[in-house]
Amino acid sequence: DTGVSQDPRHKITKRGQNVTFRCDPISEHNRLYWYRQTLGQGPEFLTYFQNEAQLEKSRLLSDRFSAERPKGSFSTLEIQRTEQGDSAMYLCASSFGGGQVYEQYFGPGTRLTVT
Amino acid sequence: AQTVTQSQPEMSVQEAETVTLSCTYDTSESDYYLFWYKQPPSRQMILVIRQEAYKQQNATENRFSVNFQKAAKSFSLKISDSQLGDAAMYFCAYTGTASKLTFGTGTRLQVTL
């Protein structure tokens, strides 16, 4: 297994454009998380899935943000009508799910720059 | 809501020396887990060590150990015999009944020769 992968690694877009990021988790993991990390800050939780079900969304996830995990495998995070404040590193993580707390494995992130 | 505070934005340690990174947290939950994650420059975040709140014994992983003070809500990381490869951002993180991680703002660790 090659770990969690994210695509693209970097994205530069103009304000008002839509962008979509992809995350491929570790294949055995049924939980998938999205976090956002701005410069000088720790990652902030956005949303997470168990299999294909989106179980929690942060207040940070405005109406312009949508995430999917259609078959319980890869996930996409779309941002519509991007704003300069959306510039950040978007991190994906995956883990086993269940009664225990399992380690979250992080991907390399997608760095978004909105100009 | 749970909060995690790291009051040291930057720390420096000489190679082979010991350094301690501080973390405090606030929660009303009784069952939770604490973590230290390492984020090297331009590389992905990896787990360094974890501590279950119900365990009294402090976790250790090779050169890394924690000092978990539950009553004080303190969770510090000690790195012994520091190596150049330890240079990174270190994040303290919390998870309780929710699955999500709540992170502190991080401590940048520099390792000097």
Short mmCIF file of C-alpha atoms in Angstrom, two decimals:
data_model
loop_
_atom_site.label_atom_id
_atom_site.label_comp_id
_atom_site.label_asym_id
_atom_site.label_seq_id
_atom_site.Cartn_x
_atom_site.Cartn_y
_atom_site.Cartn_z
CA ASP A 1 0.00 0.00 0.00
CA THR A 2 1.37 3.39 -0.96
CA GLY A 3 -0.45 5.39 1.69
CA VAL A 4 -2.92 8.23 1.30
CA SER A 5 -2.59 10.10 -1.98
CA GLN A 6 -3.99 13.45 -3.01
CA ASP A 7 -4.34 15.07 -6.38
CA PRO A 8 -3.39 17.67 -7.43
CA ARG A 9 -0.56 18.63 -5.09
CA HIS A 10 -0.83 22.28 -6.05
CA LYS A 11 -3.64 24.29 -7.54
CA ILE A 12 -3.67 27.95 -8.50
CA THR A 13 -7.03 29.38 -9.43
CA LYS A 14 -8.65 32.72 -9.92
CA ARG A 15 -11.24 34.02 -7.53
CA GLY A 16 -14.70 32.84 -8.50
CA GLN A 17 -13.59 29.63 -10.17
CA ASN A 18 -14.55 26.15 -8.98
CA VAL A 19 -11.93 23.63 -7.94
CA THR A 20 -12.06 19.93 -7.09
CA PHE A 21 -9.56 17.89 -5.14
CA ARG A 22 -9.27 14.14 -4.94
CA CYS A 23 -8.15 11.91 -2.09
CA ASP A 24 -7.40 8.19 -2.32
CA PRO A 25 -7.24 6.63 1.14
CA ILE A 26 -5.43 3.51 2.26
CA SER A 27 -7.53 0.75 0.74
CA GLU A 28 -8.49 -1.06 3.96
CA HIS A 29 -9.57 2.14 5.71
CA ASN A 30 -13.29 2.88 5.90
CA ARG A 31 -12.96 6.37 7.42
CA LEU A 32 -11.84 9.37 5.46
CA TYR A 33 -11.28 12.89 6.81
CA TRP A 34 -10.74 16.31 5.28
CA TYR A 35 -8.84 19.06 7.12
CA ARG A 36 -7.75 22.55 6.16
CA GLN A 37 -4.45 24.04 7.27
CA THR A 38 -3.60 27.71 6.87
CA LEU A 39 -0.11 29.11 7.27
CA GLY A 40 1.14 28.99 10.82
CA GLN A 41 -1.88 27.06 12.10
CA GLY A 42 -2.72 23.51 12.90
CA PRO A 43 -5.11 21.56 10.68
CA GLU A 44 -8.81 22.26 11.21
CA PHE A 45 -11.42 19.58 10.72
CA LEU A 46 -13.80 19.99 7.78
CA THR A 47 -15.71 16.73 7.39
CA TYR A 48 -15.44 12.97 7.58
CA PHE A 49 -16.94 9.87 6.03
CA GLN A 50 -17.46 6.36 7.22
CA ASN A 51 -17.69 4.32 4.05
CA GLU A 52 -19.89 6.45 1.76
CA ALA A 53 -21.79 8.20 4.55
CA GLN A 54 -20.80 11.73 5.49
CA LEU A 55 -21.12 11.64 9.27
CA GLU A 56 -20.00 15.09 10.36
CA LYS A 57 -19.42 18.50 8.84
CA SER A 58 -17.71 21.44 10.49
CA ARG A 59 -19.19 24.91 10.58
CA LEU A 60 -16.12 25.82 8.52
CA LEU A 61 -17.65 23.93 5.61
CA SER A 62 -19.75 26.66 4.04
CA ASP A 63 -22.34 26.08 1.34
CA ARG A 64 -19.63 26.58 -1.26
CA PHE A 65 -17.89 23.42 -0.10
CA SER A 66 -19.11 19.93 -0.89
CA ALA A 67 -17.49 16.59 -0.30
CA GLU A 68 -18.40 13.17 -1.60
CA ARG A 69 -17.26 9.61 -1.26
CA PRO A 70 -19.52 7.86 -3.70
CA LYS A 71 -18.41 4.25 -3.39
CA GLY A 72 -16.72 4.40 -0.04
CA SER A 73 -13.30 4.53 -1.63
CA PHE A 74 -11.86 7.80 -2.97
CA SER A 75 -13.29 11.17 -2.00
CA THR A 76 -13.59 14.53 -3.70
CA LEU A 77 -13.76 17.98 -2.14
CA GLU A 78 -15.20 20.72 -4.33
CA ILE A 79 -15.06 24.43 -3.64
CA GLN A 80 -17.37 26.59 -5.70
CA ARG A 81 -16.84 30.30 -6.36
CA THR A 82 -13.46 30.31 -4.67
CA GLU A 83 -12.45 33.24 -2.48
CA GLN A 84 -8.99 34.41 -1.45
CA GLY A 85 -9.74 33.19 2.06
CA ASP A 86 -9.95 29.64 0.72
CA SER A 87 -6.19 29.67 0.09
CA ALA A 88 -4.82 26.91 2.31
CA MET A 89 -3.45 23.39 2.39
CA TYR A 90 -6.23 20.82 2.19
CA LEU A 91 -5.30 17.60 3.94
CA CYS A 92 -6.93 14.23 3.65
CA ALA A 93 -6.53 11.45 6.18
CA SER A 94 -7.86 7.93 6.50
CA SER A 95 -8.22 5.38 9.26
CA PHE A 96 -9.98 2.23 10.29
CA GLY A 97 -13.36 2.88 11.88
CA GLY A 98 -15.25 1.21 14.67
CA GLY A 99 -15.35 1.21 18.41
CA GLN A 100 -11.70 2.00 18.92
CA VAL A 101 -9.72 5.13 18.13
CA TYR A 102 -7.37 4.37 15.29
CA GLU A 103 -4.45 6.34 13.94
CA GLN A 104 -5.24 8.73 11.13
CA TYR A 105 -2.81 8.54 8.22
CA PHE A 106 -2.38 11.78 6.35
CA GLY A 107 -1.81 12.47 2.69
CA PRO A 108 0.65 15.06 1.37
CA GLY A 109 -2.07 17.68 0.93
CA THR A 110 -3.28 19.91 -1.88
CA ARG A 111 -2.07 23.48 -1.66
CA LEU A 112 -4.66 25.87 -3.03
CA THR A 113 -3.79 29.42 -3.99
CA VAL A 114 -6.64 31.72 -4.98
CA THR A 115 -5.51 34.84 -6.84
CA ALA B 1 -15.77 22.47 22.67
CA GLN B 2 -12.35 21.00 23.09
CA THR B 3 -9.29 23.19 22.68
CA VAL B 4 -5.60 22.42 22.39
CA THR B 5 -2.96 25.00 23.22
CA GLN B 6 0.71 24.94 22.31
CA SER B 7 2.39 27.97 23.84
CA GLN B 8 5.82 27.53 22.25
CA PRO B 9 5.80 28.65 18.61
CA GLU B 10 9.47 27.72 18.19
CA MET B 11 12.00 25.65 20.06
CA SER B 12 15.63 24.90 19.40
CA VAL B 13 17.76 21.99 20.58
CA GLN B 14 21.30 20.88 19.95
CA GLU B 15 21.90 17.52 18.38
CA ALA B 16 22.03 14.72 20.97
CA GLU B 17 20.34 16.90 23.61
CA THR B 18 16.85 16.59 25.08
CA VAL B 19 13.94 18.93 24.43
CA THR B 20 10.41 19.12 25.82
CA LEU B 21 7.46 20.50 23.89
CA SER B 22 4.44 21.66 25.87
CA CYS B 23 0.75 21.13 25.24
CA THR B 24 -2.34 21.82 27.31
CA TYR B 25 -5.91 20.98 26.45
CA ASP B 26 -9.38 21.63 27.70
CA THR B 27 -12.21 19.12 27.63
CA SER B 28 -15.19 18.00 29.65
CA GLU B 29 -15.00 14.47 28.28
CA SER B 30 -13.66 11.68 30.45
CA ASP B 31 -12.62 9.33 27.69
CA TYR B 32 -10.23 10.74 25.11
CA TYR B 33 -6.94 10.28 23.31
CA LEU B 34 -4.01 12.59 22.81
CA PHE B 35 -1.46 12.55 20.04
CA TRP B 36 1.72 14.19 18.90
CA TYR B 37 2.10 14.52 15.14
CA LYS B 38 5.23 15.54 13.27
CA GLN B 39 5.08 17.52 10.01
CA PRO B 40 8.49 17.84 8.32
CA PRO B 41 8.91 20.66 5.80
CA SER B 42 6.95 19.90 2.63
CA ARG B 43 6.20 16.39 3.81
CA GLN B 44 3.15 14.72 5.19
CA MET B 45 2.12 14.55 8.79
CA ILE B 46 3.04 11.39 10.67
CA LEU B 47 2.06 10.14 14.09
CA VAL B 48 4.82 10.26 16.70
CA ILE B 49 3.08 8.98 19.79
CA ARG B 50 -0.38 8.50 21.31
CA GLN B 51 -1.77 8.39 24.83
CA GLU B 52 -5.07 7.01 26.01
CA ALA B 53 -6.50 9.12 28.84
CA TYR B 54 -7.54 6.07 30.85
CA LYS B 55 -3.96 4.84 31.01
CA GLN B 56 -1.90 6.19 33.87
CA GLN B 57 1.38 5.04 32.37
CA ASN B 58 3.05 7.56 30.11
CA ALA B 59 3.54 6.41 26.51
CA THR B 60 7.01 5.94 25.08
CA GLU B 61 8.23 5.27 21.55
CA ASN B 62 11.98 4.90 21.32
CA ARG B 63 13.43 8.42 21.84
CA PHE B 64 9.98 9.96 22.26
CA SER B 65 8.05 9.98 25.50
CA VAL B 66 5.18 11.96 26.98
CA ASN B 67 4.40 13.41 30.37
CA PHE B 68 0.64 13.09 30.70
CA GLN B 69 -0.84 14.98 33.64
CA LYS B 70 -4.57 14.34 33.44
CA ALA B 71 -5.63 16.56 36.32
CA ALA B 72 -3.62 19.46 34.95
CA LYS B 73 -4.72 18.67 31.37
CA SER B 74 -1.13 18.75 30.26
CA PHE B 75 0.52 16.55 27.65
CA SER B 76 4.17 17.33 26.92
CA LEU B 77 6.49 15.56 24.48
CA LYS B 78 10.09 14.80 25.36
CA ILE B 79 12.56 14.06 22.60
CA SER B 80 15.79 12.50 23.80
CA ASP B 81 19.06 12.32 21.88
CA SER B 82 17.74 14.78 19.30
CA GLN B 83 18.67 14.16 15.68
CA LEU B 84 18.73 16.45 12.65
CA GLY B 85 15.81 14.49 11.24
CA ASP B 86 13.67 15.55 14.20
CA ALA B 87 13.47 19.08 12.81
CA ALA B 88 9.81 19.67 11.96
CA MET B 89 6.54 21.20 13.09
CA TYR B 90 5.08 19.26 15.98
CA PHE B 91 1.35 19.31 16.58
CA CYS B 92 -0.46 18.19 19.68
CA ALA B 93 -3.91 16.78 18.91
CA TYR B 94 -6.97 15.57 20.79
CA THR B 95 -9.84 13.27 19.97
CA GLY B 96 -12.72 12.29 22.20
CA THR B 97 -16.13 10.88 21.44
CA ALA B 98 -16.03 12.46 18.00
CA SER B 99 -13.65 10.97 15.47
CA LYS B 100 -12.13 14.25 14.37
CA LEU B 101 -8.79 15.51 15.58
CA THR B 102 -8.47 18.92 17.21
CA PHE B 103 -4.98 20.31 16.74
CA GLY B 104 -2.90 22.94 18.49
CA THR B 105 -1.11 25.65 16.55
CA GLY B 106 2.14 23.75 16.47
CA THR B 107 5.72 24.14 17.65
CA ARG B 108 8.53 24.47 15.14
CA LEU B 109 11.54 22.51 16.34
CA GLN B 110 14.99 23.38 15.07
CA VAL B 111 17.88 21.00 15.64
CA THR B 112 21.34 22.52 15.56
CA LEU B 113 24.76 20.94 15.31
#
